[in-house]
Amino acid sequence: MVKAILPAVRALIVLTLLVGVIYPLLVTVGGQVFFAREANGSLIEVDGIIVGSELVGQQSDDPRYFWWRPSAVDYMQGSNLEALGSSGATNYGVTNETLDTLVTERQTAFVDANDLPDSVDVPAEMLFASGSGLDPHISPAAARLQIDRVAEARDLDREQVADLVERYVEKPQLGFLGEPRVNVLRLNIALDALE
Amino acid sequence: METKARPLFDGPIVRRAVVEALWKLDPRTMLKNPVMFVVEVGAAMTTVIVIDNLISGPTDDLSFNLQIALWLWFTVAFANFAEAMAEGRGKAQADALRKTRTQMMARKLIGRIDGKEEQIPATQLKPGDLVVCEAGDQIPGDGEVVEGVASVDESAITGESAPVIRESGGDRSAVTGGTRVLSDRIVVRITSEQGNTFLDRMIALVEGAQRQKTPNEIALTILLSGLTIIFLLVVVSLRAFVQYSEAEAGQVGETAATIPILIALLVCLIPTTIGGLLSAIGISGMDRMIQRNVLATSGRAVEAAGDVDVLLLDKTGTITLGNRMATSFISADGVGLERLADAAQLSSLADETPEGRSIVVLAKKQFNIRERDMTHLQAEFVPFSAQTRMSGVNFPGANGGPTHQIRKGAADAIQRYVGEQGGRFPDSVHSIVDKIARTGGTPLVVAENDRVLGVIELKDIVKGGIKERFAQLRAMGIRTIMITGDNPLTAAAIAAEAGVDDFMAEATPEDKLKRIRKEQANGHLVAMTGDGTNDAPALAQSDVGVAMNTGTQAAREAGNMVDLDSDPTKLIEVVEIGKQLLMTRGALTTFSVANDVAKYFAILPALFASLYALNSNESGPLADLNIMQLSSPQSAILSAIIFNALVIIALIPLALRGVGYQAMGAAAVLRRNLLIFGLGGLIVPFVGIKLIDVLVSLLGLA
Amino acid sequence: MGTLEFVQIGVYLVLLILCVPLLGGYMAKVFVGDKTLLTPIIRPLENGLYRLIGTNPNDEQNWQQYTFALLAFNILGFIILFLLQLFQGVLPLNPAKLPSVEPLLAFNTATSFMTNTNWQAYGGETTVSYLTQMMGLNVQNFVSAATGIAVVIAMTRGLARRSGETIGNFWVDLVRSTLYILLPLSLILAVLLVSQGVVQNFDDYVPATTLSGESQLLPQGPAASQIAIKQLGTNGGGFFNTNSTHPYENPTPLSNFLEMFAILLIPAALTYTYGKMVGSVRQGWVIFAAMLILFIVGLSIMLVSEYQHNSVYDVTGVMEGKETRHGITNSMLWGAATTAASNGSVNAMHSSFAPLTGGIALLNIMLGEIIFGGVGAGLYGMLIFVILTVFLAGLMVGRTPEYLGKKIEAREVKLAITAILLPSASILLFSALASVTDAGLDSRTNMGPHGLTEILYGFSSGAGNNGSAFAGLDASTPFYTILIGIAIWIGRFGIILPALAIAGSMVKKRVAPPSPGTFPTDTPLFIILLISVILIVGALTFFPALSLGPIVEHLLMDAGQTF
């Protein structure tokens, strides 16, 4: 019995070293050497301060910024660093009453905030929370609907803001992968730089 | 046995089966069939609920629950009826057999030498005892003739009225208890224990009394039990899910998911069709063998017959007609054909062998040479002997001339003979002989005194239609191997003519055994027929060994089937019956499982009809699943359960007769059966349930 | 859906089909012991590993010995992972200073990773330390996948060998799967993922000051190395709580494509390996075709259902739980792949899918994780269905059913039906229990039919060793951690043990040479037959439950009803 179990013990130790230590270290070395920025979280610094990651969205209700999507975890953002939770989603089903209420509220809020006609089709991502709660993107349509508000709040020329938005529209990767989208953090930072 | 023409539904058999079906409701009997046992438990539970309904005052559900309970009992009874029908057909035969096994007395020999006898009841005979049977006596037990020869009436066993010869030594020494000696006197050594004689076993077999589940049947039963457990879980968990949904919809207790309805659902889902017919299929497989006068010692053997993919067939009697026949005369240079024919005929007049007869017939046919009277010619017949290996005739020459000595025989024998007479064996005859041998014929050279007249060609005559039969077998993936004692050259020619896949020439019983082992080692299953004692090892080794009833006791013991007609060609039918048995099981299993789809669409919408309905008088969203547009939830459930019960009855003929069988490759058979039983199994219940629903609502049953 | 959407799906499927013979052929060589491109580099390492383990690679095991080695190795791995979690608080490599894991949760997580399930009752970045991730979860990611491959290779040998006793050496199969297949592919994929922005470091979490002046704590860690194997090994356990919806786990459409491709790559290619090893590539393609057809049909229903106009919100294309960069189509493709393949990683939240979309995801799992299925596990599960199909339909040609020339008899039928029965039983019974007890009901986020689907999905995911969730269900309660933990054990070893036992009984059987009378298992008709049996057995088992979950929810949604 013991003799039969011994190989299991040895195999587990050897394989733990191989795939649990050597393998991640190899990937870390490779990543850090070739793709240091990406391997470390694609952080964005403005004036020496880390303002976030290019890949992680944020929360804002400041009319001067383009807004991100609704988030179940408020983009892990808050005043108390210790109390920030993890990424997360609502996991509401489509027949969930709460979701129904939330969507109606968000619809009204978005239309009101951006002073849009009632008939406007609010892009779905602005009504529904993302899966990670950290979605850094919105659709170009959702960005365009916010142009007037942002331009007004910043006292900028509408065209100027609109141009900026178009410049930040990302096409599908390699020409066919994914959806066209706007990285809101990068757009907002560019917006700040505009002033 | 006069079984061949018996109708499927024979009055007395049906009556007996109805009674049997009720007796079989005994739960201890039912336990052998897990699927139907579950149905019976369900029926009992529903009955208890009905009784409870009655006691605690009539409820709305009473008549409905009662109908469910009744139909559940019918379902069990129908399945039992199917089994009883299959058994009943066997029992009728068994009864006929039993009549022959009256209280027999045996004349036991006490001393071999002095021939002293004593009368004892046949039941007290032990193996090794010697008994005497004379004309009119019934043979008291299975045994071997050790002395004498007699004609025996075996019609009790074989149904064949013509008496057969049984004699000591050789391959026709076995006698069967219950048969009757018609003439002469024989001494028989008893070989089998009383109660285990051929007749006893035959009765047991046809009765199905000792029927054991075959390997394949066991595997299928496991599968069906597995499915039954799954559906049991489905229905049990469904009760919980319904409770959940009722609570969420604010309709606690409002759906139709009562215990009787859930039981009805369960019974509809578990494979009752095949579960109910499974044993009937097995029994009727044996029955079909018996109707063709083949006795299989076990169901396992019948099943194995379906798996066989190599047939070892004896040439003589199976592939060719019993004997070689003369087909042509070829004269030597300078000899007229007619002269040859004349000499050949003369030499064969007294030759009673089939070959000899065929020569006379050919001479008459080709040259109209009539039979002559041997005594008139003062002819003297020279019979075939192992030394000379010739036969012939001597008669005095006309006008006192030299004696005519006509001889026919194998080329080398005649050559020697002619040489002794100072004659010469012409080269041209040599080449004729070689040519005939090469093409599978047997050359018989005819000489008169020192002169070689020519050659008679004898040929094996391949049975009509046998080539097509082999082609069919090949399409089914079965290889045929011809076994013959002929030389390879002859064998090859006949093999080619008959269209067998392979042949064994100059085969000894040991060769046969070796060949069987070799085929088996390569993964093949082998069937063969045999009758002689020296066939016994090969019969035992083969997967399906069909012994001829005329054969020796050793052969009959070694094989796992006995052909009462002793017709070696029947091996092919045996294989077909085996295949048909397996096919019927597969087809009905497929049909049974495919049926479930329609039953779901009948019962689930009925069960959930009002669930999540916005108003209490409206139907809920799941009523959309009622694609058959059944008239009401109750009618839907009742229709499904009625269909489920009736389909068992409807398929009894199929189970007893077996599915239609055609010799085709597996791919074609599969396509055909899938279309009929798979697709049919999907569609038929939709139609059937709808029809029953129309009827049920017309009659106002629900 | 636009053209681009179809192009993405098309490219995905075509690339997959192209890779099947390439990788499949390579894997066949690896397990037969033939020389491959990587042999010169890996062989010395491989031999060293055998010495360290103490096994002679030429010593083969019979099925009992093989099973014993497998169980010993897996249970030991379970114990170590369990202990790692219990003591992570006092162990190094814990920059976030996470406390030790609760015992029940640790049991559930250890079970789940040892069995290739990777059900996450825990939240990645807030529960487990880097040490636990690397030396515990990550190790099990590799070896549980390798175990699955080993089992299917052993089963393949059982079916392919002409007759004998042994079905291979577990240690050899384990080492070869790891060294030749999982490790090289993971290395490549991990580096590619880093290039797309998947983090790979040992840093502390990074605090950021957001544009609105608030704090945001950006998690870090050796993510890429783990994500590569969790996709390739059909493990699916995320480095972060929200798995591959998390931008650090799956930052770009390209990373999404690569991760999605990695899900099906090995399970699909193994069908070809199987064909090669049984000596008929067609036999492998037939199984692949059945899987592909089921996959495409499922995917199509998911797409149609998700793109359907939603009358509750008057919206076409509900984005709840989905990421903008992936959109609906890629969420569906991932959803189909991850549920078909017992992967369990998600790039969108399944609970928020349209009812029928979620229903298909659920059915994919319920069918037994055999549409590609888990690495190795999918194929051995499928082979069990093949055996069942051959038995059911094979009788119809009038012979004792044979597969690859070997007879299917009572013992194999018993084992096959057990393997199908056990997971189904645990799904149905545990869900039934949960749906009528407070302990089960209290964990729901969603009410109405969706709540039932949450419960069904949880137990299906466990029993199917999938690991994805209708995550509204709070599975961290003792009720669910224990019951789902048990379902996972049943779902894993309730199939592995019968599969190995089948290998053991089949390997001894003589092979009957094929003839026109043999039931053909390499034809289009057999594909249809196999699919029918899977659907009928699966659908008949779960249709009542599904009709009270996703199906009725779909109908109610159309009527605009919410709960």
GROMACS .gro file of N, CA and C in nm, chain C residues 139-206:
model
  204
 1036VAL      N    1  -0.137   2.396  -1.003
 1036VAL     CA    2  -0.086   2.259  -1.018
 1036VAL      C    3  -0.201   2.165  -1.052
 1037GLN      N    4  -0.313   2.181  -0.980
 1037GLN     CA    5  -0.427   2.095  -1.009
 1037GLN      C    6  -0.485   2.123  -1.147
 1038ASN      N    7  -0.475   2.249  -1.191
 1038ASN     CA    8  -0.518   2.279  -1.327
 1038ASN      C    9  -0.446   2.189  -1.426
 1039PHE      N   10  -0.316   2.175  -1.407
 1039PHE     CA   11  -0.239   2.090  -1.497
 1039PHE      C   12  -0.273   1.942  -1.477
 1040VAL      N   13  -0.259   1.898  -1.353
 1040VAL     CA   14  -0.265   1.752  -1.334
 1040VAL      C   15  -0.407   1.696  -1.345
 1041SER      N   16  -0.509   1.779  -1.317
 1041SER     CA   17  -0.644   1.726  -1.336
 1041SER      C   18  -0.672   1.710  -1.484
 1042ALA      N   19  -0.620   1.803  -1.564
 1042ALA     CA   20  -0.635   1.789  -1.710
 1042ALA      C   21  -0.556   1.668  -1.758
 1043ALA      N   22  -0.434   1.655  -1.706
 1043ALA     CA   23  -0.350   1.542  -1.747
 1043ALA      C   24  -0.416   1.410  -1.707
 1044THR      N   25  -0.482   1.411  -1.592
 1044THR     CA   26  -0.553   1.290  -1.548
 1044THR      C   27  -0.663   1.254  -1.647
 1045GLY      N   28  -0.737   1.356  -1.689
 1045GLY     CA   29  -0.844   1.331  -1.787
 1045GLY      C   30  -0.788   1.272  -1.916
 1046ILE      N   31  -0.679   1.329  -1.963
 1046ILE     CA   32  -0.619   1.276  -2.087
 1046ILE      C   33  -0.574   1.132  -2.063
 1047ALA      N   34  -0.511   1.108  -1.947
 1047ALA     CA   35  -0.463   0.973  -1.917
 1047ALA      C   36  -0.577   0.873  -1.924
 1048VAL      N   37  -0.692   0.910  -1.865
 1048VAL     CA   38  -0.804   0.816  -1.863
 1048VAL      C   39  -0.850   0.783  -2.005
 1049VAL      N   40  -0.861   0.885  -2.087
 1049VAL     CA   41  -0.912   0.857  -2.222
 1049VAL      C   42  -0.811   0.778  -2.303
 1050ILE      N   43  -0.684   0.804  -2.280
 1050ILE     CA   44  -0.582   0.727  -2.352
 1050ILE      C   45  -0.586   0.581  -2.306
 1051ALA      N   46  -0.603   0.562  -2.176
 1051ALA     CA   47  -0.614   0.425  -2.124
 1051ALA      C   48  -0.736   0.355  -2.184
 1052MET      N   49  -0.847   0.428  -2.191
 1052MET     CA   50  -0.968   0.370  -2.247
 1052MET      C   51  -0.948   0.336  -2.395
 1053THR      N   52  -0.881   0.427  -2.464
 1053THR     CA   53  -0.851   0.403  -2.605
 1053THR      C   54  -0.771   0.274  -2.622
 1054ARG      N   55  -0.671   0.259  -2.536
 1054ARG     CA   56  -0.591   0.135  -2.545
 1054ARG      C   57  -0.680   0.014  -2.520
 1055GLY      N   58  -0.771   0.028  -2.423
 1055GLY     CA   59  -0.860  -0.083  -2.394
 1055GLY      C   60  -0.940  -0.125  -2.516
 1056LEU      N   61  -0.982  -0.025  -2.595
 1056LEU     CA   62  -1.062  -0.056  -2.712
 1056LEU      C   63  -0.976  -0.101  -2.829
 1057ALA      N   64  -0.853  -0.049  -2.834
 1057ALA     CA   65  -0.772  -0.071  -2.954
 1057ALA      C   66  -0.691  -0.200  -2.948
 1058ARG      N   67  -0.649  -0.237  -2.827
 1058ARG     CA   68  -0.558  -0.351  -2.819
 1058ARG      C   69  -0.629  -0.479  -2.855
 1059ARG      N   70  -0.553  -0.568  -2.915
 1059ARG     CA   71  -0.614  -0.690  -2.970
 1059ARG      C   72  -0.654  -0.787  -2.861
 1060SER      N   73  -0.598  -0.777  -2.749
 1060SER     CA   74  -0.631  -0.858  -2.633
 1060SER      C   75  -0.509  -0.856  -2.543
 1061GLY      N   76  -0.534  -0.850  -2.416
 1061GLY     CA   77  -0.425  -0.839  -2.321
 1061GLY      C   78  -0.482  -0.805  -2.186
 1062GLU      N   79  -0.400  -0.753  -2.100
 1062GLU     CA   80  -0.444  -0.723  -1.966
 1062GLU      C   81  -0.423  -0.576  -1.933
 1063THR      N   82  -0.315  -0.517  -1.985
 1063THR     CA   83  -0.272  -0.386  -1.937
 1063THR      C   84  -0.326  -0.274  -2.025
 1064ILE      N   85  -0.343  -0.158  -1.963
 1064ILE     CA   86  -0.396  -0.043  -2.037
 1064ILE      C   87  -0.302   0.076  -2.031
 1065GLY      N   88  -0.175   0.053  -2.000
 1065GLY     CA   89  -0.078   0.162  -1.998
 1065GLY      C   90  -0.024   0.184  -1.858
 1066ASN      N   91   0.057   0.288  -1.846
 1066ASN     CA   92   0.115   0.322  -1.716
 1066ASN      C   93   0.068   0.463  -1.681
 1067PHE      N   94  -0.004   0.476  -1.571
 1067PHE     CA   95  -0.064   0.605  -1.537
 1067PHE      C   96   0.042   0.714  -1.528
 1068TRP      N   97   0.155   0.682  -1.466
 1068TRP     CA   98   0.257   0.785  -1.446
 1068TRP      C   99   0.312   0.834  -1.578
 1069VAL      N  100   0.326   0.741  -1.672
 1069VAL     CA  101   0.377   0.780  -1.804
 1069VAL      C  102   0.275   0.871  -1.873
 1070ASP      N  103   0.148   0.830  -1.869
 1070ASP     CA  104   0.046   0.911  -1.935
 1070ASP      C  105   0.035   1.048  -1.870
 1071LEU      N  106   0.045   1.052  -1.738
 1071LEU     CA  107   0.036   1.178  -1.664
 1071LEU      C  108   0.152   1.270  -1.704
 1072VAL      N  109   0.273   1.214  -1.702
 1072VAL     CA  110   0.392   1.294  -1.731
 1072VAL      C  111   0.390   1.341  -1.876
 1073ARG      N  112   0.355   1.250  -1.966
 1073ARG     CA  113   0.356   1.289  -2.108
 1073ARG      C  114   0.251   1.395  -2.137
 1074SER      N  115   0.131   1.380  -2.081
 1074SER     CA  116   0.027   1.481  -2.103
 1074SER      C  117   0.078   1.617  -2.058
 1075THR      N  118   0.142   1.618  -1.942
 1075THR     CA  119   0.188   1.744  -1.887
 1075THR      C  120   0.302   1.803  -1.969
 1076LEU      N  121   0.405   1.721  -1.993
 1076LEU     CA  122   0.526   1.773  -2.054
 1076LEU      C  123   0.511   1.804  -2.202
 1077TYR      N  124   0.444   1.715  -2.274
 1077TYR     CA  125   0.441   1.731  -2.419
 1077TYR      C  126   0.324   1.814  -2.467
 1078ILE      N  127   0.218   1.818  -2.389
 1078ILE     CA  128   0.097   1.882  -2.440
 1078ILE      C  129   0.062   2.008  -2.362
 1079LEU      N  130   0.033   1.991  -2.235
 1079LEU     CA  131  -0.019   2.104  -2.158
 1079LEU      C  132   0.085   2.213  -2.137
 1080LEU      N  133   0.206   2.174  -2.102
 1080LEU     CA  134   0.307   2.273  -2.068
 1080LEU      C  135   0.350   2.358  -2.188
 1081PRO      N  136   0.386   2.296  -2.301
 1081PRO     CA  137   0.427   2.380  -2.415
 1081PRO      C  138   0.314   2.472  -2.462
 1082LEU      N  139   0.192   2.417  -2.473
 1082LEU     CA  140   0.081   2.501  -2.520
 1082LEU      C  141   0.055   2.615  -2.422
 1083SER      N  142   0.062   2.585  -2.292
 1083SER     CA  143   0.035   2.687  -2.191
 1083SER      C  144   0.141   2.797  -2.198
 1084LEU      N  145   0.267   2.758  -2.215
 1084LEU     CA  146   0.374   2.858  -2.222
 1084LEU      C  147   0.347   2.956  -2.336
 1085ILE      N  148   0.314   2.901  -2.452
 1085ILE     CA  149   0.288   2.986  -2.568
 1085ILE      C  150   0.169   3.077  -2.541
 1086LEU      N  151   0.060   3.015  -2.496
 1086LEU     CA  152  -0.064   3.092  -2.475
 1086LEU      C  153  -0.044   3.199  -2.367
 1087ALA      N  154   0.027   3.163  -2.260
 1087ALA     CA  155   0.045   3.258  -2.151
 1087ALA      C  156   0.118   3.383  -2.199
 1088VAL      N  157   0.224   3.363  -2.275
 1088VAL     CA  158   0.301   3.479  -2.322
 1088VAL      C  159   0.216   3.563  -2.417
 1089LEU      N  160   0.139   3.496  -2.504
 1089LEU     CA  161   0.051   3.571  -2.593
 1089LEU      C  162  -0.050   3.653  -2.513
 1090LEU      N  163  -0.101   3.593  -2.406
 1090LEU     CA  164  -0.200   3.664  -2.324
 1090LEU      C  165  -0.137   3.784  -2.256
 1091VAL      N  166  -0.013   3.768  -2.207
 1091VAL     CA  167   0.055   3.882  -2.146
 1091VAL      C  168   0.064   3.995  -2.247
 1092SER      N  169   0.095   3.961  -2.372
 1092SER     CA  170   0.109   4.065  -2.474
 1092SER      C  171  -0.020   4.143  -2.491
 1093GLN      N  172  -0.131   4.082  -2.457
 1093GLN     CA  173  -0.260   4.149  -2.471
 1093GLN      C  174  -0.298   4.227  -2.345
 1094GLY      N  175  -0.221   4.208  -2.238
 1094GLY     CA  176  -0.250   4.286  -2.117
 1094GLY      C  177  -0.291   4.203  -1.997
 1095VAL      N  178  -0.284   4.071  -2.008
 1095VAL     CA  179  -0.311   3.990  -1.891
 1095VAL      C  180  -0.193   4.003  -1.796
 1096VAL      N  181  -0.221   4.033  -1.669
 1096VAL     CA  182  -0.110   4.061  -1.577
 1096VAL      C  183  -0.032   3.934  -1.545
 1097GLN      N  184   0.097   3.952  -1.522
 1097GLN     CA  185   0.183   3.840  -1.482
 1097GLN      C  186   0.296   3.898  -1.399
 1098ASN      N  187   0.278   3.905  -1.268
 1098ASN     CA  188   0.382   3.957  -1.180
 1098ASN      C  189   0.355   3.906  -1.040
 1099PHE      N  190   0.443   3.941  -0.949
 1099PHE     CA  191   0.422   3.901  -0.809
 1099PHE      C  192   0.409   4.025  -0.721
 1100ASP      N  193   0.362   4.134  -0.781
 1100ASP     CA  194   0.353   4.262  -0.709
 1100ASP      C  195   0.234   4.264  -0.614
 1101ASP      N  196   0.238   4.364  -0.526
 1101ASP     CA  197   0.122   4.392  -0.443
 1101ASP      C  198   0.013   4.452  -0.532
 1102TYR      N  199  -0.113   4.452  -0.482
 1102TYR     CA  200  -0.220   4.520  -0.554
 1102TYR      C  201  -0.184   4.668  -0.564
 1103VAL      N  202  -0.218   4.729  -0.676
 1103VAL     CA  203  -0.177   4.868  -0.700
 1103VAL      C  204  -0.293   4.963  -0.670
   0.00000   0.00000   0.00000
